[in-house]
Amino acid sequence: MKIRHLSAIVFCFALGAAVCAQNANAAPLSGQDSGTGAGARGQGQRGGGMGMGMMGGRNLVGTVTEVAADHYTIKTDTGDIYTVHFSANTRILKQPAGMGAGGGMGRGAGGGMGRGTGAGGNAAQQLKPTDIKVGDIVSAMGQVDAAAKSVGAMAIVQIDPERVKQMREMQANYGKTWLMGKVTAIDGVKVTVMGSVDNAPHTFVADENTTFRKRRDPITLADVQVGDVVRADGALKDGVLTATTVSVTGMPAGGAPAGPGNVQPQ
């Protein structure tokens, strides 16, 4: 299976880090950030280790190939060239090398933008537009116009190279050591999910050694329901992922990405 969308890995890395943090620290999902502007206390639902939580937006990941006064040109993993437009209202941030499960950026209910360090994280550093250089890998969040190959960026994050390495490792291991998606069927110990990364069906199985958690609470397979968004970590046995841990994210049924089309247009 070839995974084409690094943007989806950004999201899953962030959400997976947040899930791990809340399980380890018995804390709510990180990313509830203190923001600026009216209603700035927002649920940064998509915040986390990779840094950005944009409620309702789309994100695009690519390598910067050109820097101009009001835009960047980036090349995605699929080879597409996009123009990322920014303005004085665009947040441009650098993700610290040591950023952990927090450090997300949330959009408040009243439209405020907020940043939070979260569990084990460092605050993201504000950048000037000229701080972004050719060769940097960035995640741009905002309104994506697939036809015009452009992004009206609300926020741009310069991604730490070590995180990029981790994302690419995750990309290579998706379906082999981990899965994330919405549960579509449960048949005994076999669970089928619609993958959040590739919008394709996948199956994992549980055994007597599998542990289940929902937020801070231990649960069992019987507590997992169709519609839940889960992350399963484990190893392949006879071509099927046997889960050692399964985390129910607690996100609403509509909170997970629908697949590549929701994070990076074709």
PDB file of C-alpha atoms in Angstrom, residues 27-263:
ATOM      1  CA  ALA A  27      -5.041  14.231  31.314  1.00  0.00           C
ATOM      2  CA  PRO A  28      -7.642  15.363  28.817  1.00  0.00           C
ATOM      3  CA  LEU A  29      -6.737  15.603  25.148  1.00  0.00           C
ATOM      4  CA  SER A  30      -4.080  18.289  24.820  1.00  0.00           C
ATOM      5  CA  GLY A  31      -4.648  21.311  22.678  1.00  0.00           C
ATOM      6  CA  GLN A  32      -7.093  23.310  24.796  1.00  0.00           C
ATOM      7  CA  ASP A  33      -5.162  26.462  24.219  1.00  0.00           C
ATOM      8  CA  SER A  34      -5.293  29.977  25.522  1.00  0.00           C
ATOM      9  CA  GLY A  35      -5.719  32.112  22.450  1.00  0.00           C
ATOM     10  CA  THR A  36      -6.023  35.706  21.415  1.00  0.00           C
ATOM     11  CA  GLY A  37      -9.192  37.455  20.374  1.00  0.00           C
ATOM     12  CA  ALA A  38     -12.830  36.928  21.251  1.00  0.00           C
ATOM     13  CA  GLY A  39     -13.741  33.459  22.336  1.00  0.00           C
ATOM     14  CA  ALA A  40     -10.113  32.480  22.274  1.00  0.00           C
ATOM     15  CA  ARG A  41     -10.454  29.648  24.736  1.00  0.00           C
ATOM     16  CA  GLY A  42     -10.908  27.013  22.039  1.00  0.00           C
ATOM     17  CA  GLN A  43     -10.782  23.270  21.758  1.00  0.00           C
ATOM     18  CA  GLY A  44      -7.644  22.699  19.676  1.00  0.00           C
ATOM     19  CA  GLN A  45      -8.962  19.316  18.666  1.00  0.00           C
ATOM     20  CA  ARG A  46      -6.320  18.786  16.048  1.00  0.00           C
ATOM     21  CA  GLY A  47      -3.479  20.209  18.096  1.00  0.00           C
ATOM     22  CA  GLY A  48      -0.677  18.038  19.340  1.00  0.00           C
ATOM     23  CA  GLY A  49       2.857  16.916  18.740  1.00  0.00           C
ATOM     24  CA  MET A  50       3.063  18.151  15.176  1.00  0.00           C
ATOM     25  CA  GLY A  51       1.852  21.486  16.236  1.00  0.00           C
ATOM     26  CA  MET A  52      -1.279  22.848  14.593  1.00  0.00           C
ATOM     27  CA  GLY A  53      -4.997  22.539  15.230  1.00  0.00           C
ATOM     28  CA  MET A  54      -7.190  24.250  12.679  1.00  0.00           C
ATOM     29  CA  MET A  55     -10.863  23.663  13.237  1.00  0.00           C
ATOM     30  CA  GLY A  56     -12.563  23.236   9.902  1.00  0.00           C
ATOM     31  CA  GLY A  57      -9.528  24.066   7.746  1.00  0.00           C
ATOM     32  CA  ARG A  58      -7.345  21.978   5.481  1.00  0.00           C
ATOM     33  CA  ASN A  59      -3.638  21.521   5.590  1.00  0.00           C
ATOM     34  CA  LEU A  60      -0.954  20.959   2.995  1.00  0.00           C
ATOM     35  CA  VAL A  61       2.595  19.762   3.621  1.00  0.00           C
ATOM     36  CA  GLY A  62       5.465  20.414   1.248  1.00  0.00           C
ATOM     37  CA  THR A  63       9.019  21.576   0.686  1.00  0.00           C
ATOM     38  CA  VAL A  64       9.547  25.277   0.049  1.00  0.00           C
ATOM     39  CA  THR A  65      10.918  25.943  -3.435  1.00  0.00           C
ATOM     40  CA  GLU A  66      10.440  29.719  -3.619  1.00  0.00           C
ATOM     41  CA  VAL A  67      10.108  32.551  -1.098  1.00  0.00           C
ATOM     42  CA  ALA A  68       8.412  35.831  -2.013  1.00  0.00           C
ATOM     43  CA  ALA A  69       7.095  38.855  -0.152  1.00  0.00           C
ATOM     44  CA  ASP A  70       3.526  37.569   0.065  1.00  0.00           C
ATOM     45  CA  HIS A  71       3.705  33.855  -0.772  1.00  0.00           C
ATOM     46  CA  TYR A  72       5.741  30.687  -0.732  1.00  0.00           C
ATOM     47  CA  THR A  73       5.835  28.039  -3.407  1.00  0.00           C
ATOM     48  CA  ILE A  74       5.919  24.485  -2.096  1.00  0.00           C
ATOM     49  CA  LYS A  75       6.233  21.057  -3.661  1.00  0.00           C
ATOM     50  CA  THR A  76       4.239  18.240  -2.081  1.00  0.00           C
ATOM     51  CA  ASP A  77       5.228  14.595  -1.812  1.00  0.00           C
ATOM     52  CA  THR A  78       3.005  13.897  -4.803  1.00  0.00           C
ATOM     53  CA  GLY A  79       4.980  16.367  -6.919  1.00  0.00           C
ATOM     54  CA  ASP A  80       2.246  19.025  -7.028  1.00  0.00           C
ATOM     55  CA  ILE A  81       3.306  22.665  -6.898  1.00  0.00           C
ATOM     56  CA  TYR A  82       1.187  24.964  -4.706  1.00  0.00           C
ATOM     57  CA  THR A  83       1.373  28.667  -3.976  1.00  0.00           C
ATOM     58  CA  VAL A  84       0.876  29.423  -0.280  1.00  0.00           C
ATOM     59  CA  HIS A  85      -0.383  32.982   0.155  1.00  0.00           C
ATOM     60  CA  PHE A  86       0.097  34.731   3.489  1.00  0.00           C
ATOM     61  CA  SER A  87      -0.676  38.116   4.988  1.00  0.00           C
ATOM     62  CA  ALA A  88      -0.169  40.060   8.187  1.00  0.00           C
ATOM     63  CA  ASN A  89      -2.939  37.954   9.744  1.00  0.00           C
ATOM     64  CA  THR A  90      -1.220  34.636   8.992  1.00  0.00           C
ATOM     65  CA  ARG A  91       0.407  32.886  11.938  1.00  0.00           C
ATOM     66  CA  ILE A  92       3.910  31.719  10.975  1.00  0.00           C
ATOM     67  CA  LEU A  93       5.475  29.444  13.571  1.00  0.00           C
ATOM     68  CA  LYS A  94       8.471  27.198  14.082  1.00  0.00           C
ATOM     69  CA  GLN A  95       7.853  23.856  15.713  1.00  0.00           C
ATOM     70  CA  PRO A  96      10.518  23.314  18.391  1.00  0.00           C
ATOM     71  CA  ALA A  97      12.671  20.188  18.107  1.00  0.00           C
ATOM     72  CA  GLY A  98      11.591  19.142  21.590  1.00  0.00           C
ATOM     73  CA  MET A  99       7.874  19.669  21.074  1.00  0.00           C
ATOM     74  CA  GLY A 100       5.928  16.870  22.674  1.00  0.00           C
ATOM     75  CA  ALA A 101       2.252  16.039  22.762  1.00  0.00           C
ATOM     76  CA  GLY A 102       1.279  19.669  23.300  1.00  0.00           C
ATOM     77  CA  GLY A 103       2.310  22.784  21.488  1.00  0.00           C
ATOM     78  CA  GLY A 104      -0.824  22.834  19.402  1.00  0.00           C
ATOM     79  CA  MET A 105      -2.566  25.825  18.022  1.00  0.00           C
ATOM     80  CA  GLY A 106      -6.317  25.975  18.491  1.00  0.00           C
ATOM     81  CA  ARG A 107      -9.085  28.083  17.017  1.00  0.00           C
ATOM     82  CA  GLY A 108     -11.469  29.394  19.630  1.00  0.00           C
ATOM     83  CA  ALA A 109     -15.232  29.357  19.326  1.00  0.00           C
ATOM     84  CA  GLY A 110     -15.239  33.106  18.808  1.00  0.00           C
ATOM     85  CA  GLY A 111     -12.549  33.011  16.151  1.00  0.00           C
ATOM     86  CA  GLY A 112      -9.519  33.553  18.389  1.00  0.00           C
ATOM     87  CA  MET A 113      -6.246  31.812  17.638  1.00  0.00           C
ATOM     88  CA  GLY A 114      -4.394  30.219  20.517  1.00  0.00           C
ATOM     89  CA  ARG A 115      -1.183  28.374  21.250  1.00  0.00           C
ATOM     90  CA  GLY A 116      -0.540  25.999  24.109  1.00  0.00           C
ATOM     91  CA  THR A 117       2.450  24.055  25.333  1.00  0.00           C
ATOM     92  CA  GLY A 118       0.444  21.017  26.456  1.00  0.00           C
ATOM     93  CA  ALA A 119       1.969  17.983  28.161  1.00  0.00           C
ATOM     94  CA  GLY A 120       5.720  17.853  27.733  1.00  0.00           C
ATOM     95  CA  GLY A 121       5.771  20.477  24.971  1.00  0.00           C
ATOM     96  CA  ASN A 122       7.503  23.771  24.326  1.00  0.00           C
ATOM     97  CA  ALA A 123       5.782  26.859  23.021  1.00  0.00           C
ATOM     98  CA  ALA A 124       5.997  27.266  19.275  1.00  0.00           C
ATOM     99  CA  GLN A 125       8.239  30.145  18.205  1.00  0.00           C
ATOM    100  CA  GLN A 126       6.741  33.010  16.223  1.00  0.00           C
ATOM    101  CA  LEU A 127       8.555  33.542  12.920  1.00  0.00           C
ATOM    102  CA  LYS A 128       8.794  36.366  10.424  1.00  0.00           C
ATOM    103  CA  PRO A 129       7.900  35.511   6.843  1.00  0.00           C
ATOM    104  CA  THR A 130      11.565  35.916   5.860  1.00  0.00           C
ATOM    105  CA  ASP A 131      12.556  33.213   8.365  1.00  0.00           C
ATOM    106  CA  ILE A 132      11.119  30.557   6.058  1.00  0.00           C
ATOM    107  CA  LYS A 133      13.792  29.449   3.576  1.00  0.00           C
ATOM    108  CA  VAL A 134      13.968  27.377   0.421  1.00  0.00           C
ATOM    109  CA  GLY A 135      14.319  23.737   1.459  1.00  0.00           C
ATOM    110  CA  ASP A 136      12.242  24.054   4.643  1.00  0.00           C
ATOM    111  CA  ILE A 137       9.327  21.675   5.086  1.00  0.00           C
ATOM    112  CA  VAL A 138       6.176  23.480   6.106  1.00  0.00           C
ATOM    113  CA  SER A 139       2.568  22.695   6.877  1.00  0.00           C
ATOM    114  CA  ALA A 140       0.176  25.327   5.568  1.00  0.00           C
ATOM    115  CA  MET A 141      -3.343  25.473   6.960  1.00  0.00           C
ATOM    116  CA  GLY A 142      -6.208  27.379   5.426  1.00  0.00           C
ATOM    117  CA  GLN A 143      -8.380  27.438   2.331  1.00  0.00           C
ATOM    118  CA  VAL A 144      -7.049  25.092  -0.351  1.00  0.00           C
ATOM    119  CA  ASP A 145      -7.993  25.732  -3.979  1.00  0.00           C
ATOM    120  CA  ALA A 146      -7.124  22.511  -5.797  1.00  0.00           C
ATOM    121  CA  ALA A 147      -7.904  23.948  -9.235  1.00  0.00           C
ATOM    122  CA  ALA A 148      -5.726  27.019  -8.777  1.00  0.00           C
ATOM    123  CA  LYS A 149      -3.104  25.053  -6.815  1.00  0.00           C
ATOM    124  CA  SER A 150      -3.101  27.665  -4.084  1.00  0.00           C
ATOM    125  CA  VAL A 151      -3.609  27.975  -0.337  1.00  0.00           C
ATOM    126  CA  GLY A 152      -4.902  31.035   1.491  1.00  0.00           C
ATOM    127  CA  ALA A 153      -2.940  30.325   4.670  1.00  0.00           C
ATOM    128  CA  MET A 154      -4.316  31.088   8.104  1.00  0.00           C
ATOM    129  CA  ALA A 155      -1.270  29.457   9.674  1.00  0.00           C
ATOM    130  CA  ILE A 156       2.081  28.121   8.476  1.00  0.00           C
ATOM    131  CA  VAL A 157       4.339  25.865  10.546  1.00  0.00           C
ATOM    132  CA  GLN A 158       7.996  25.224   9.825  1.00  0.00           C
ATOM    133  CA  ILE A 159       8.270  21.541  10.738  1.00  0.00           C
ATOM    134  CA  ASP A 160      11.309  20.321  12.640  1.00  0.00           C
ATOM    135  CA  PRO A 161      13.414  17.923  10.497  1.00  0.00           C
ATOM    136  CA  GLU A 162      13.408  15.285  13.228  1.00  0.00           C
ATOM    137  CA  ARG A 163       9.611  15.313  13.214  1.00  0.00           C
ATOM    138  CA  VAL A 164       9.655  14.941   9.439  1.00  0.00           C
ATOM    139  CA  LYS A 165      11.857  11.873   9.854  1.00  0.00           C
ATOM    140  CA  GLN A 166       9.408  10.445  12.370  1.00  0.00           C
ATOM    141  CA  MET A 167       6.464  11.182  10.079  1.00  0.00           C
ATOM    142  CA  ARG A 168       8.130   9.383   7.199  1.00  0.00           C
ATOM    143  CA  GLU A 169       8.808   6.395   9.439  1.00  0.00           C
ATOM    144  CA  MET A 170       5.156   6.415  10.424  1.00  0.00           C
ATOM    145  CA  GLN A 171       4.216   6.613   6.759  1.00  0.00           C
ATOM    146  CA  ALA A 172       6.327   3.550   5.991  1.00  0.00           C
ATOM    147  CA  ASN A 173       4.880   1.618   8.944  1.00  0.00           C
ATOM    148  CA  TYR A 174       1.205   2.466   8.448  1.00  0.00           C
ATOM    149  CA  GLY A 175      -0.725  -0.800   8.356  1.00  0.00           C
ATOM    150  CA  LYS A 176       2.311  -2.695   9.636  1.00  0.00           C
ATOM    151  CA  THR A 177       2.794  -1.416  13.179  1.00  0.00           C
ATOM    152  CA  TRP A 178      -0.109   1.020  13.560  1.00  0.00           C
ATOM    153  CA  LEU A 179      -3.494   1.999  12.185  1.00  0.00           C
ATOM    154  CA  MET A 180      -5.871   4.838  12.816  1.00  0.00           C
ATOM    155  CA  GLY A 181      -9.410   5.219  11.577  1.00  0.00           C
ATOM    156  CA  LYS A 182     -13.123   5.079  12.213  1.00  0.00           C
ATOM    157  CA  VAL A 183     -14.512   1.690  13.212  1.00  0.00           C
ATOM    158  CA  THR A 184     -16.870   0.367  10.530  1.00  0.00           C
ATOM    159  CA  ALA A 185     -17.376  -3.224  11.732  1.00  0.00           C
ATOM    160  CA  ILE A 186     -16.580  -5.507  14.666  1.00  0.00           C
ATOM    161  CA  ASP A 187     -16.680  -9.271  14.165  1.00  0.00           C
ATOM    162  CA  GLY A 188     -15.540 -11.105  17.278  1.00  0.00           C
ATOM    163  CA  VAL A 189     -11.938 -10.049  17.852  1.00  0.00           C
ATOM    164  CA  LYS A 190     -11.604  -8.594  14.335  1.00  0.00           C
ATOM    165  CA  VAL A 191     -12.094  -4.839  13.970  1.00  0.00           C
ATOM    166  CA  THR A 192     -12.399  -3.112  10.605  1.00  0.00           C
ATOM    167  CA  VAL A 193     -11.626   0.587  10.305  1.00  0.00           C
ATOM    168  CA  MET A 194     -11.720   3.127   7.507  1.00  0.00           C
ATOM    169  CA  GLY A 195      -8.164   4.437   7.547  1.00  0.00           C
ATOM    170  CA  SER A 196      -7.729   8.098   8.438  1.00  0.00           C
ATOM    171  CA  VAL A 197      -4.548   8.264   6.355  1.00  0.00           C
ATOM    172  CA  ASP A 198      -5.585   6.618   3.101  1.00  0.00           C
ATOM    173  CA  ASN A 199      -9.396   6.423   3.307  1.00  0.00           C
ATOM    174  CA  ALA A 200      -9.174   2.665   2.725  1.00  0.00           C
ATOM    175  CA  PRO A 201     -10.478  -0.231   4.847  1.00  0.00           C
ATOM    176  CA  HIS A 202      -8.067  -2.005   7.197  1.00  0.00           C
ATOM    177  CA  THR A 203      -8.438  -4.758   9.766  1.00  0.00           C
ATOM    178  CA  PHE A 204      -6.745  -5.467  13.066  1.00  0.00           C
ATOM    179  CA  VAL A 205      -7.361  -8.203  15.586  1.00  0.00           C
ATOM    180  CA  ALA A 206      -7.216  -8.279  19.360  1.00  0.00           C
ATOM    181  CA  ASP A 207      -6.000 -11.113  21.559  1.00  0.00           C
ATOM    182  CA  GLU A 208      -5.635 -11.797  25.271  1.00  0.00           C
ATOM    183  CA  ASN A 209      -2.653  -9.433  25.454  1.00  0.00           C
ATOM    184  CA  THR A 210      -4.370  -6.422  23.897  1.00  0.00           C
ATOM    185  CA  THR A 211      -5.054  -3.477  26.189  1.00  0.00           C
ATOM    186  CA  PHE A 212      -7.801  -0.941  25.484  1.00  0.00           C
ATOM    187  CA  ARG A 213      -8.139   2.625  26.715  1.00  0.00           C
ATOM    188  CA  LYS A 214     -10.560   5.480  26.205  1.00  0.00           C
ATOM    189  CA  ARG A 215      -9.109   8.760  27.340  1.00  0.00           C
ATOM    190  CA  ARG A 216      -7.802   8.001  30.834  1.00  0.00           C
ATOM    191  CA  ASP A 217      -9.939   4.925  31.440  1.00  0.00           C
ATOM    192  CA  PRO A 218      -9.173   1.262  30.756  1.00  0.00           C
ATOM    193  CA  ILE A 219     -11.890  -0.407  28.699  1.00  0.00           C
ATOM    194  CA  THR A 220     -12.442  -3.708  26.869  1.00  0.00           C
ATOM    195  CA  LEU A 221     -13.153  -4.643  23.273  1.00  0.00           C
ATOM    196  CA  ALA A 222     -16.844  -4.825  24.153  1.00  0.00           C
ATOM    197  CA  ASP A 223     -16.761  -1.088  24.863  1.00  0.00           C
ATOM    198  CA  VAL A 224     -15.536  -0.227  21.356  1.00  0.00           C
ATOM    199  CA  GLN A 225     -18.392   0.789  19.073  1.00  0.00           C
ATOM    200  CA  VAL A 226     -18.896   1.248  15.354  1.00  0.00           C
ATOM    201  CA  GLY A 227     -18.243   4.939  14.674  1.00  0.00           C
ATOM    202  CA  ASP A 228     -15.456   5.266  17.250  1.00  0.00           C
ATOM    203  CA  VAL A 229     -12.122   6.627  16.028  1.00  0.00           C
ATOM    204  CA  VAL A 230      -9.318   4.393  17.232  1.00  0.00           C
ATOM    205  CA  ARG A 231      -5.580   4.010  16.990  1.00  0.00           C
ATOM    206  CA  ALA A 232      -4.176   0.479  17.132  1.00  0.00           C
ATOM    207  CA  ASP A 233      -0.488  -0.290  17.661  1.00  0.00           C
ATOM    208  CA  GLY A 234       0.990  -3.750  17.292  1.00  0.00           C
ATOM    209  CA  ALA A 235       2.691  -6.040  14.788  1.00  0.00           C
ATOM    210  CA  LEU A 236       1.790  -8.093  11.754  1.00  0.00           C
ATOM    211  CA  LYS A 237       0.985 -11.752  12.292  1.00  0.00           C
ATOM    212  CA  ASP A 238       0.046 -13.787   9.225  1.00  0.00           C
ATOM    213  CA  GLY A 239      -0.459 -10.541   7.345  1.00  0.00           C
ATOM    214  CA  VAL A 240      -2.905  -9.026   9.858  1.00  0.00           C
ATOM    215  CA  LEU A 241      -2.105  -6.384  12.457  1.00  0.00           C
ATOM    216  CA  THR A 242      -2.426  -7.893  15.936  1.00  0.00           C
ATOM    217  CA  ALA A 243      -2.914  -5.005  18.329  1.00  0.00           C
ATOM    218  CA  THR A 244      -1.061  -4.718  21.591  1.00  0.00           C
ATOM    219  CA  THR A 245      -2.750  -1.404  22.449  1.00  0.00           C
ATOM    220  CA  VAL A 246      -5.938   0.201  21.177  1.00  0.00           C
ATOM    221  CA  SER A 247      -6.819   3.784  22.068  1.00  0.00           C
ATOM    222  CA  VAL A 248     -10.275   5.229  21.470  1.00  0.00           C
ATOM    223  CA  THR A 249      -9.630   8.894  20.856  1.00  0.00           C
ATOM    224  CA  GLY A 250     -12.945  10.090  22.201  1.00  0.00           C
ATOM    225  CA  MET A 251     -13.417  12.276  19.131  1.00  0.00           C
ATOM    226  CA  PRO A 252     -16.945  12.687  17.812  1.00  0.00           C
ATOM    227  CA  ALA A 253     -17.954  10.545  14.874  1.00  0.00           C
ATOM    228  CA  GLY A 254     -17.399  13.414  12.466  1.00  0.00           C
ATOM    229  CA  GLY A 255     -14.121  14.547  13.996  1.00  0.00           C
ATOM    230  CA  ALA A 256     -11.698  12.315  12.116  1.00  0.00           C
ATOM    231  CA  PRO A 257     -10.466  13.207   8.693  1.00  0.00           C
ATOM    232  CA  ALA A 258     -12.462  11.590   5.935  1.00  0.00           C
ATOM    233  CA  GLY A 259      -9.237  10.669   4.215  1.00  0.00           C
ATOM    234  CA  PRO A 260      -6.763  12.253   1.845  1.00  0.00           C
ATOM    235  CA  GLY A 261      -9.346  14.494   0.225  1.00  0.00           C
ATOM    236  CA  ASN A 262      -9.918  16.209   3.552  1.00  0.00           C
ATOM    237  CA  VAL A 263      -6.289  17.078   4.119  1.00  0.00           C
TER     238      VAL A 263
END
